[in-house]
Short mmCIF file of C-alpha atoms and ligand atoms in Angstrom, two decimals:
data_model
loop_
_atom_site.label_atom_id
_atom_site.label_comp_id
_atom_site.label_asym_id
_atom_site.label_seq_id
_atom_site.Cartn_x
_atom_site.Cartn_y
_atom_site.Cartn_z
CA MET P 787 -8.65 -62.88 -22.55
CA GLU P 788 -9.65 -59.54 -23.41
CA ASN P 789 -11.78 -59.32 -20.27
CA SER P 790 -8.67 -60.27 -18.25
CA LYS P 791 -6.58 -57.51 -20.17
CA THR P 792 -9.32 -54.97 -19.26
CA THR P 793 -9.46 -56.01 -15.55
CA SER P 794 -5.56 -55.75 -15.31
CA GLN P 795 -5.71 -52.24 -16.76
CA LYS P 796 -8.43 -51.07 -14.56
CA SER P 797 -6.48 -52.51 -11.57
CA THR P 798 -3.39 -50.74 -12.53
CA SER P 799 -5.19 -47.56 -13.02
CA GLY P 800 -6.83 -47.81 -9.63
CA SER P 801 -3.54 -48.44 -7.95
CA ASP P 802 -2.09 -45.30 -9.90
CA LYS P 803 -5.16 -43.44 -8.44
CA SER P 804 -4.27 -44.55 -5.03
CA ASN P 805 -0.61 -43.60 -4.96
CA PHE P 806 -1.80 -40.20 -6.31
CA SER P 807 -4.03 -39.60 -3.31
CA LYS P 808 -1.36 -40.98 -0.99
CA LYS P 809 1.11 -38.39 -2.56
CA ALA P 810 -1.43 -35.67 -2.31
CA SER P 811 -2.14 -36.24 1.44
CA MET P 812 1.46 -36.57 2.15
CA LYS P 813 1.92 -32.92 0.49
CA SER P 814 -1.02 -31.43 2.66
CA SER P 815 0.36 -33.02 5.81
CA GLN P 816 3.77 -31.64 4.95
CA LEU P 817 2.04 -28.09 4.45
CA MET P 818 0.45 -28.46 7.54
CA GLU P 819 3.68 -29.08 9.46
CA LEU P 820 5.08 -26.06 7.84
CA PHE P 821 2.05 -24.06 8.86
CA GLU P 822 2.16 -25.16 12.42
CA HIS P 823 5.74 -24.22 12.57
CA GLY P 824 5.09 -20.91 11.11
CA LEU P 825 2.37 -20.44 13.47
CA LYS P 826 4.71 -21.35 16.60
CA ASP P 827 7.41 -19.20 15.14
CA ILE P 828 5.04 -16.07 14.88
CA TYR P 829 3.60 -16.74 18.29
CA TRP P 830 7.07 -16.57 19.87
CA ALA P 831 7.84 -13.32 17.72
CA GLU P 832 4.63 -11.57 18.67
CA ASN P 833 5.19 -12.53 22.38
CA ALA P 834 8.71 -11.16 22.19
CA THR P 835 7.56 -7.87 20.38
CA LEU P 836 5.03 -7.50 23.27
CA LYS P 837 7.77 -7.31 25.66
CA ALA P 838 10.24 -5.07 23.59
CA ILE P 839 7.80 -2.31 22.45
CA PRO P 840 7.41 -0.66 25.96
CA LYS P 841 11.07 0.06 26.06
CA MET P 842 11.35 1.54 22.62
CA VAL P 843 8.23 3.80 23.88
CA GLU P 844 10.24 5.00 26.58
CA LYS P 845 13.29 5.55 24.36
CA SER P 846 11.27 7.47 21.79
CA THR P 847 11.24 11.19 21.85
CA SER P 848 8.51 12.29 19.32
CA ASP P 849 4.98 12.05 20.44
CA ASP P 850 3.89 10.75 17.30
CA LEU P 851 6.22 7.78 17.36
CA LYS P 852 5.25 6.98 21.06
CA ASP P 853 1.64 7.09 19.97
CA ALA P 854 2.41 4.81 16.86
CA LEU P 855 4.30 2.36 19.12
CA THR P 856 1.70 2.39 21.73
CA ALA P 857 -1.17 1.82 19.23
CA HIS P 858 0.82 -1.19 17.74
CA LEU P 859 1.52 -2.43 21.16
CA GLU P 860 -2.22 -2.89 21.94
CA GLU P 861 -2.77 -4.34 18.29
CA THR P 862 -0.16 -6.99 19.17
CA LYS P 863 -2.03 -8.22 22.05
CA GLY P 864 -4.78 -8.75 19.58
CA HIS P 865 -2.52 -10.51 17.06
CA ILE P 866 -1.47 -13.04 19.99
CA SER P 867 -5.15 -13.60 21.14
CA ARG P 868 -5.96 -14.20 17.23
CA LEU P 869 -3.09 -16.69 17.07
CA ASP P 870 -4.51 -18.50 20.27
CA LYS P 871 -7.90 -18.80 18.20
CA VAL P 872 -6.08 -20.23 15.28
CA PHE P 873 -4.33 -22.64 17.38
CA GLY P 874 -7.68 -23.82 18.92
CA LEU P 875 -9.18 -23.96 15.43
CA ILE P 876 -6.55 -26.34 14.25
CA LYS P 877 -6.47 -28.03 17.86
CA ILE P 878 -3.08 -27.69 18.68
CA LYS P 879 -1.57 -26.32 21.88
CA ALA P 880 -0.76 -22.69 21.79
CA GLN P 881 2.99 -22.35 22.02
CA GLY P 882 6.07 -20.52 20.65
CA GLU P 883 9.29 -21.54 18.66
CA LYS P 884 12.22 -19.35 19.13
CA CYS P 885 12.27 -17.10 16.19
CA VAL P 886 15.87 -16.37 15.64
CA ALA P 887 15.06 -13.72 13.13
CA MET P 888 12.73 -11.80 15.44
CA GLU P 889 15.24 -12.17 18.20
CA GLY P 890 17.93 -10.58 16.12
CA LEU P 891 15.89 -7.69 14.77
CA ILE P 892 14.96 -6.92 18.49
CA LYS P 893 18.47 -7.01 19.23
CA GLU P 894 19.01 -4.32 16.45
CA THR P 895 16.48 -2.18 18.26
CA HIS P 896 18.22 -2.58 21.63
CA ASP P 897 21.65 -1.65 19.96
CA ILE P 898 19.98 1.53 18.71
CA THR P 899 18.67 2.67 21.74
CA GLU P 900 21.64 1.97 23.65
CA THR P 901 24.04 3.56 21.25
CA CYS P 902 22.09 6.72 19.77
CA GLU P 903 21.68 9.85 21.81
CA GLU P 904 18.27 10.78 22.70
CA GLY P 905 16.44 12.61 20.01
CA SER P 906 15.21 12.57 16.38
CA MET P 907 18.45 10.36 15.35
CA ARG P 908 17.41 7.74 17.70
CA ASP P 909 13.80 8.01 16.77
CA ALA P 910 14.73 7.56 13.07
CA GLY P 911 16.77 4.52 14.17
CA ILE P 912 14.03 3.11 16.08
CA ILE P 913 11.63 3.48 13.14
CA ALA P 914 13.83 1.74 10.92
CA ALA P 915 14.46 -1.15 13.14
CA VAL P 916 10.69 -1.41 14.05
CA GLN P 917 9.94 -1.39 10.14
CA LYS P 918 12.37 -4.44 9.71
CA MET P 919 10.31 -6.13 12.43
CA GLU P 920 7.05 -5.35 10.69
CA HIS P 921 8.35 -6.70 7.66
CA TYR P 922 9.18 -9.99 8.85
CA GLU P 923 5.46 -10.19 10.28
CA ILE P 924 4.07 -9.24 7.02
CA ALA P 925 6.17 -11.74 5.02
CA THR P 926 5.21 -14.66 7.76
CA TYR P 927 1.46 -13.62 7.88
CA GLY P 928 1.37 -13.52 3.98
CA THR P 929 2.61 -17.11 3.76
CA LEU P 930 0.50 -18.32 6.53
CA ARG P 931 -2.66 -16.91 5.10
CA GLN P 932 -1.71 -18.29 1.81
CA PHE P 933 -1.30 -21.72 3.36
CA ALA P 934 -4.61 -21.45 5.21
CA GLU P 935 -6.22 -20.67 1.82
CA THR P 936 -4.78 -23.56 0.10
CA MET P 937 -5.82 -25.89 3.15
CA ASP P 938 -9.23 -24.34 2.87
CA MET P 939 -9.44 -23.23 6.18
CA THR P 940 -11.58 -20.40 5.72
CA GLU P 941 -11.87 -19.09 9.32
CA VAL P 942 -8.18 -19.34 10.07
CA GLU P 943 -7.45 -17.45 6.64
CA ALA P 944 -9.48 -14.58 7.89
CA LEU P 945 -7.90 -14.45 11.37
CA LEU P 946 -4.66 -14.17 9.77
CA ALA P 947 -5.79 -11.81 6.91
CA THR P 948 -6.88 -9.13 9.40
CA THR P 949 -3.72 -9.28 11.46
CA LEU P 950 -1.70 -9.00 8.10
CA GLN P 951 -3.60 -5.77 7.41
CA GLU P 952 -3.15 -4.53 10.72
CA GLU P 953 0.91 -4.99 10.50
CA LYS P 954 0.76 -3.18 6.85
CA GLU P 955 -1.01 -0.49 8.33
CA ALA P 956 1.36 -0.16 11.45
CA ASP P 957 4.02 -0.22 8.90
CA LEU P 958 2.72 2.63 6.73
CA LYS P 959 2.03 4.60 9.93
CA LEU P 960 5.79 4.49 10.87
CA SER P 961 6.69 5.48 7.32
CA ASP P 962 4.28 8.59 7.65
CA VAL P 963 5.73 9.47 11.17
CA ALA P 964 9.27 9.22 9.84
CA MET P 965 8.32 11.45 6.66
CA ASP P 966 6.37 13.96 8.68
CA ALA P 967 8.97 14.95 11.12
CA ILE P 968 11.63 12.62 12.44
CA ASN P 969 13.96 12.04 9.33
CA VAL P 970 13.93 15.86 8.53
CA ASP P 971 14.80 16.71 12.33
CA ALA P 972 17.64 13.96 12.15
CA ALA P 973 18.79 15.42 9.17
CA GLU P 974 19.12 18.79 10.53
CA GLU P 975 20.56 17.65 13.94
CA ALA P 976 23.35 15.80 12.02
CA ALA P 977 24.17 19.02 9.84
FE1 FE2 I 804 2.08 -8.41 15.12
FE1 FE2 I 805 3.74 -5.84 14.31
#
């Protein structure tokens, strides 16, 4: 009798364990699904940014701003090729999913370049709009890097962390450009 009770307890505890691991694997597959969705979203956003930046360079007046945007255009190509590597590492096809947020942020930059007159005011507007785009990228890469760490994908995490760092530096560079000249000139133009 005692023996049968022990067996029954063991069997219940074994079944709890298997339910637990089933739940854990369901959670990790859901995290992977979110991760893949986030990758496709940022892949679309990076490609849209690649197309949008040259127009912003063309519409900018400050040489510092043109240089900062041109440098980030080159970095953006690197971000896309890092994402290609990430897709390869997790063995899924590299493809974008329309990112409505980035589409809206890019539209804001177009509205600024179309409505502001050429000069410091327009430059200040371009910086403000591009910084919003940078912050979207920073938020997304920050999340994806964390997901990769949680799922023990060391190589993937390192690739995403490198891009995250470049996005943060691009954002700081734009703040420097704005503080150094453009916002001061724009305020003088408005006075
Ligand atoms: Fe990027
Ligand atoms: Fe960026």
